[in-house]
PDB file of C-alpha atoms in Angstrom:
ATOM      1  CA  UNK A   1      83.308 109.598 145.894  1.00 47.00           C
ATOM      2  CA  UNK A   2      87.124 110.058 146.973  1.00 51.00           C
ATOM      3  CA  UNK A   3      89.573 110.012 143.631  1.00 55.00           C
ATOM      4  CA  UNK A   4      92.480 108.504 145.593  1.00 58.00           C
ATOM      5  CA  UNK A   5      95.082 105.794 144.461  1.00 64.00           C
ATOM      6  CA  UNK A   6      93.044 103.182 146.068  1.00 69.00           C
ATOM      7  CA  UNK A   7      89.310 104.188 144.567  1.00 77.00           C
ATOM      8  CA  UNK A   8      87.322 102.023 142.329  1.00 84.00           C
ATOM      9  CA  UNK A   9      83.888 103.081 140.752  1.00 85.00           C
ATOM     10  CA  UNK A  10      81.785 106.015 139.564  1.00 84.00           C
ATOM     11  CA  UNK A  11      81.521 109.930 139.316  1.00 83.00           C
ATOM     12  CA  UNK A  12      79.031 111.838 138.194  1.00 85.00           C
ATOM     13  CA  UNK A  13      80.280 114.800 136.296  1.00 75.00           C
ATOM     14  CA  UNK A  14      78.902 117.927 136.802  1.00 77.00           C
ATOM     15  CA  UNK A  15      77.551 119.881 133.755  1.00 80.00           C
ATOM     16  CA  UNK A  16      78.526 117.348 131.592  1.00 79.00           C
ATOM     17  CA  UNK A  17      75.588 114.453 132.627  1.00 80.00           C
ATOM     18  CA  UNK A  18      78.198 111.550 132.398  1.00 86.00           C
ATOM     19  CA  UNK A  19      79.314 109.080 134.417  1.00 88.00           C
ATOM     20  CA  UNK A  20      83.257 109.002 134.847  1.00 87.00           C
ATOM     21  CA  UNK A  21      84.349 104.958 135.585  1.00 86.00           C
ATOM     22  CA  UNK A  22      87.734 105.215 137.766  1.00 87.00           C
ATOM     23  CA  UNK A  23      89.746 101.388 138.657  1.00 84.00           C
ATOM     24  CA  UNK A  24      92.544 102.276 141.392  1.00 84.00           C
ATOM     25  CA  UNK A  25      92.313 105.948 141.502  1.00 83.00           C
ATOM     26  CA  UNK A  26      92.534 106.367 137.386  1.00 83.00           C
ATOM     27  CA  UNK A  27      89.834 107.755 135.376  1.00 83.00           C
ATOM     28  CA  UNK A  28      89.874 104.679 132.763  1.00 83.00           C
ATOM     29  CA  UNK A  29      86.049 105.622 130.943  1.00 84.00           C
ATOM     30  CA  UNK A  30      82.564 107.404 130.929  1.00 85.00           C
ATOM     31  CA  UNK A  31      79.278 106.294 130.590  1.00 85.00           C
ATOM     32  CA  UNK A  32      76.245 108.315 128.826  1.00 83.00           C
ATOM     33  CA  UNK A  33      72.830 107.341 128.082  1.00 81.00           C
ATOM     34  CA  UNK A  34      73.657 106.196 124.611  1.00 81.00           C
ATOM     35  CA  UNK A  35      77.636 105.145 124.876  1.00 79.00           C
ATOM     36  CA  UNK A  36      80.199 103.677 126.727  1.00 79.00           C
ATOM     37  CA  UNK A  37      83.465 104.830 125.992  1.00 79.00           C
ATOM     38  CA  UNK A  38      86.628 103.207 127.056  1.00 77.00           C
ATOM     39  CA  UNK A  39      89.664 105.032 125.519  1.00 75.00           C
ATOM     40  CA  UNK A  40      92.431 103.083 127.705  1.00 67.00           C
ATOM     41  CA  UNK A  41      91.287  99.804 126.823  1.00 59.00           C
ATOM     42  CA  UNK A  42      93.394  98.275 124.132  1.00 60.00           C
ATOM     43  CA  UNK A  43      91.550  95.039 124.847  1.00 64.00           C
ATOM     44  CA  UNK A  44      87.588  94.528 125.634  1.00 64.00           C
ATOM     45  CA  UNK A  45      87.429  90.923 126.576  1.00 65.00           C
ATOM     46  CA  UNK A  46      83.713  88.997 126.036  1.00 65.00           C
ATOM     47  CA  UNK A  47      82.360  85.893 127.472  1.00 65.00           C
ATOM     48  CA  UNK A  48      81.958  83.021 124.902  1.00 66.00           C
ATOM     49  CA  UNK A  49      78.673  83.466 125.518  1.00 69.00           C
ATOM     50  CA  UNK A  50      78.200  87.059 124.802  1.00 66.00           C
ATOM     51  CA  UNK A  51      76.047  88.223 122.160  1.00 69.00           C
ATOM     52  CA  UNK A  52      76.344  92.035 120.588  1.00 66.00           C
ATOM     53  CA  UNK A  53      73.589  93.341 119.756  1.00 67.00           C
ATOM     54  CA  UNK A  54      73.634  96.894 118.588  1.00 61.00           C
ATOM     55  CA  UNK A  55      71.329  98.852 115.886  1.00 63.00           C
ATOM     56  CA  UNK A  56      74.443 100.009 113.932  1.00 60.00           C
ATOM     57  CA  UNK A  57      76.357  96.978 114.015  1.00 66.00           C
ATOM     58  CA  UNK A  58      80.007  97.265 115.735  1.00 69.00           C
ATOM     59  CA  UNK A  59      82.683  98.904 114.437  1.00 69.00           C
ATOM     60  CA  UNK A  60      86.423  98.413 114.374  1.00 71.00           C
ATOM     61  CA  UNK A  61      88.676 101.914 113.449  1.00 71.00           C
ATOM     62  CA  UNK A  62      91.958 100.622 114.855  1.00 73.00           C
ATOM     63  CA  UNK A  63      93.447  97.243 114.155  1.00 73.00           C
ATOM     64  CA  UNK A  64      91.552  94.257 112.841  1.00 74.00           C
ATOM     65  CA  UNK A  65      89.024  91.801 114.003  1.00 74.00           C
ATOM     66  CA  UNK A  66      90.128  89.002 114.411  1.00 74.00           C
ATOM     67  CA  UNK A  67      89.209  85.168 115.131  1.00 74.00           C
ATOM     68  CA  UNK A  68      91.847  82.800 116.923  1.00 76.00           C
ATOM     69  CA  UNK A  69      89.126  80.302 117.278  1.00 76.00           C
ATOM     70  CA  UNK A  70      86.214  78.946 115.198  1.00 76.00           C
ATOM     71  CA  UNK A  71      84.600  80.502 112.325  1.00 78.00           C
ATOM     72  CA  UNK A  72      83.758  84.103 111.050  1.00 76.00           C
ATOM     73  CA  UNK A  73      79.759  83.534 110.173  1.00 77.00           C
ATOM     74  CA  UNK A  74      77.529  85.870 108.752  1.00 77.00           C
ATOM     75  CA  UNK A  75      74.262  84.082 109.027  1.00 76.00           C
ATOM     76  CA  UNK A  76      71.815  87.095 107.235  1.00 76.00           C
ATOM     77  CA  UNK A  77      73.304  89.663 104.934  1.00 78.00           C
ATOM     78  CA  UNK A  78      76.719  90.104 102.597  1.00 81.00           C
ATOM     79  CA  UNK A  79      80.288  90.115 103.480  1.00 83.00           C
ATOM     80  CA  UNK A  80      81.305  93.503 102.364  1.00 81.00           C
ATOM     81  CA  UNK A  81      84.997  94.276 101.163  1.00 80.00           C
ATOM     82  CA  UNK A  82      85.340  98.306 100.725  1.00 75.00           C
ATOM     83  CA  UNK A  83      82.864 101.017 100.818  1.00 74.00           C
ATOM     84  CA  UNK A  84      80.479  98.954  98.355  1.00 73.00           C
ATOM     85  CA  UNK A  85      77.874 100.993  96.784  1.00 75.00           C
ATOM     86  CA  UNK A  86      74.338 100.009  96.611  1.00 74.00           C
ATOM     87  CA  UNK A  87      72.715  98.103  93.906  1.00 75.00           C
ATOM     88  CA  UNK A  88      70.398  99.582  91.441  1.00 72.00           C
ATOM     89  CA  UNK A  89      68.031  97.513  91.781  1.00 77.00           C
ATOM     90  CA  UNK A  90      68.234  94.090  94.076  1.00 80.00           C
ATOM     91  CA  UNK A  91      70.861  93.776  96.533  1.00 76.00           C
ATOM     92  CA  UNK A  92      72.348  90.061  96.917  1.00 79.00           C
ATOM     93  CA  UNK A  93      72.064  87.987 100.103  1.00 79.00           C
ATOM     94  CA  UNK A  94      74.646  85.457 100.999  1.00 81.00           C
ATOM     95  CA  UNK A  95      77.519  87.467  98.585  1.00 83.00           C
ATOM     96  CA  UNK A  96      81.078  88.743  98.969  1.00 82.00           C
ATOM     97  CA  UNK A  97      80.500  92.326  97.514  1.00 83.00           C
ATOM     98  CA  UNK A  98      83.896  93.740  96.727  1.00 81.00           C
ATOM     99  CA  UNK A  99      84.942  96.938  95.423  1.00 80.00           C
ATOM    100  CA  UNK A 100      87.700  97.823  93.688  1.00 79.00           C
ATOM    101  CA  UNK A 101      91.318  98.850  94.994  1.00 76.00           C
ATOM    102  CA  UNK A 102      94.477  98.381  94.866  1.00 77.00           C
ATOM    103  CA  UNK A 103      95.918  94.700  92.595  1.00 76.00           C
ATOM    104  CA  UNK A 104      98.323  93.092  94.098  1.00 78.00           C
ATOM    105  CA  UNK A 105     101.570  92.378  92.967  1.00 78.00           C
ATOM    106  CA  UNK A 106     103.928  89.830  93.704  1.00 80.00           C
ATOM    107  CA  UNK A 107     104.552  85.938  95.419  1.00 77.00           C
ATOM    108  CA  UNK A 108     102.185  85.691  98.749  1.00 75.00           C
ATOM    109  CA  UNK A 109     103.576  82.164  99.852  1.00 77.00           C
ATOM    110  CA  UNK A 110     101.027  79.663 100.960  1.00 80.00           C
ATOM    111  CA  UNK A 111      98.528  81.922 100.026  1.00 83.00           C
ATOM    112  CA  UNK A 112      96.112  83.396  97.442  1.00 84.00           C
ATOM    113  CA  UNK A 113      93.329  86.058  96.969  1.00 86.00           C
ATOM    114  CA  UNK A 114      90.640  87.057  95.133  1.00 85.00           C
ATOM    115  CA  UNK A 115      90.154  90.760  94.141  1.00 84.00           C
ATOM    116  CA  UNK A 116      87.614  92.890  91.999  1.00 83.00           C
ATOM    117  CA  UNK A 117      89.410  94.955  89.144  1.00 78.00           C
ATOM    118  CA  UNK A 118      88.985  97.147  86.074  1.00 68.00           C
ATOM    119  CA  UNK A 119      85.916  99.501  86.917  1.00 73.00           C
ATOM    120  CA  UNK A 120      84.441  96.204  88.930  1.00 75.00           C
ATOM    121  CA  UNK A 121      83.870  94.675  85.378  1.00 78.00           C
ATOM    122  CA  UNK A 122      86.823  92.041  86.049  1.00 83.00           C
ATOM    123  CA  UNK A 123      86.631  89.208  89.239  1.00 85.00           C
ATOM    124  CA  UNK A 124      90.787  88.090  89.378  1.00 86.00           C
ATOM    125  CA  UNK A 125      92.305  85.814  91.587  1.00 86.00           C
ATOM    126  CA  UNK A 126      96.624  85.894  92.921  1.00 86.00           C
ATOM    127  CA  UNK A 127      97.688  82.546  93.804  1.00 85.00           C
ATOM    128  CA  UNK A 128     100.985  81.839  96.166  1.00 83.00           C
ATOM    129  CA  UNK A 129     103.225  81.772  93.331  1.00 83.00           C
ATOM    130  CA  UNK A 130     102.190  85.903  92.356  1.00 83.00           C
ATOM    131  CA  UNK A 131     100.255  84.753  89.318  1.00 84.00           C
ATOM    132  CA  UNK A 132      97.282  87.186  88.682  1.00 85.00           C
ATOM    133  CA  UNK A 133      94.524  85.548  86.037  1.00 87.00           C
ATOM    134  CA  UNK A 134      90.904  86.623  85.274  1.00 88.00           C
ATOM    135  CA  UNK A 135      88.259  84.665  86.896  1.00 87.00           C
ATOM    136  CA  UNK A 136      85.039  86.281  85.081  1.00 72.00           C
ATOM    137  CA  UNK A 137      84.651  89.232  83.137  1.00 60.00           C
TER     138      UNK A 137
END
């Protein structure tokens, strides 16, 4: 295929085994057997419809994920806050698992937040006015 202003579509790159993607002339992506990787993309826009299904989950390393719309469900499993560590013994289902880091300090107007402190012993809560109390310990 031609790599000229005006091209649109696929190259196969030799030696390498991947697909290059190219919109209007500029190489914008490849595709391998096991990835698709589109480093120009800021955005990747989804159907309403669309359902991810992957065997590692997906995962965000730049920027958040966010919800403008609708909820944030997690209909099996934990929401995870930090890089929890197992459980000893039996892992909870349905839980916000938290780990430790850093208290906040200060007024967060119309606000508030629950955090895990002291070794994960203490479960605290900030409320708008900066007021930091113990919820369990």
């Amino acid at each position: 295929m031609a790599k000229g202003a005006k091209s649109s579509g696929w190259f196969r790159a030799a030696g390498r085994g991947d697909l290059e993607l190219y919109y209007d002339g500029t190489r914008v992506g490849t595709v391998t057997a096991t990835a698709l990787n589109l480093p120009l993309a800021p955005t990747l826009a989804l159907a309403a419809t669309t359902t991810i299904t992957a065997g590692t989950g997906v995962t965000v390393t730049t920027g958040n994920n966010t919800n403008t719309a609708g909820d944030h469900r997690v209909t099996a499993g934990n929401v995870r806050l930090g890089a929890v560590n197992t459980f000893a013994t039996t892992e909870p289902t349905s839980a916000y698992v938290m780990m430790v880091g850093t208290n906040p300090v200060g007024a967060i107007t119309t606000s508030g937040g629950v955090f895990c402190t002291t070794g994960g012993a203490t479960l605290s809560k900030i409320i708008a006015a900066g007021t930091v109390s113990q919820i369990e310990t």
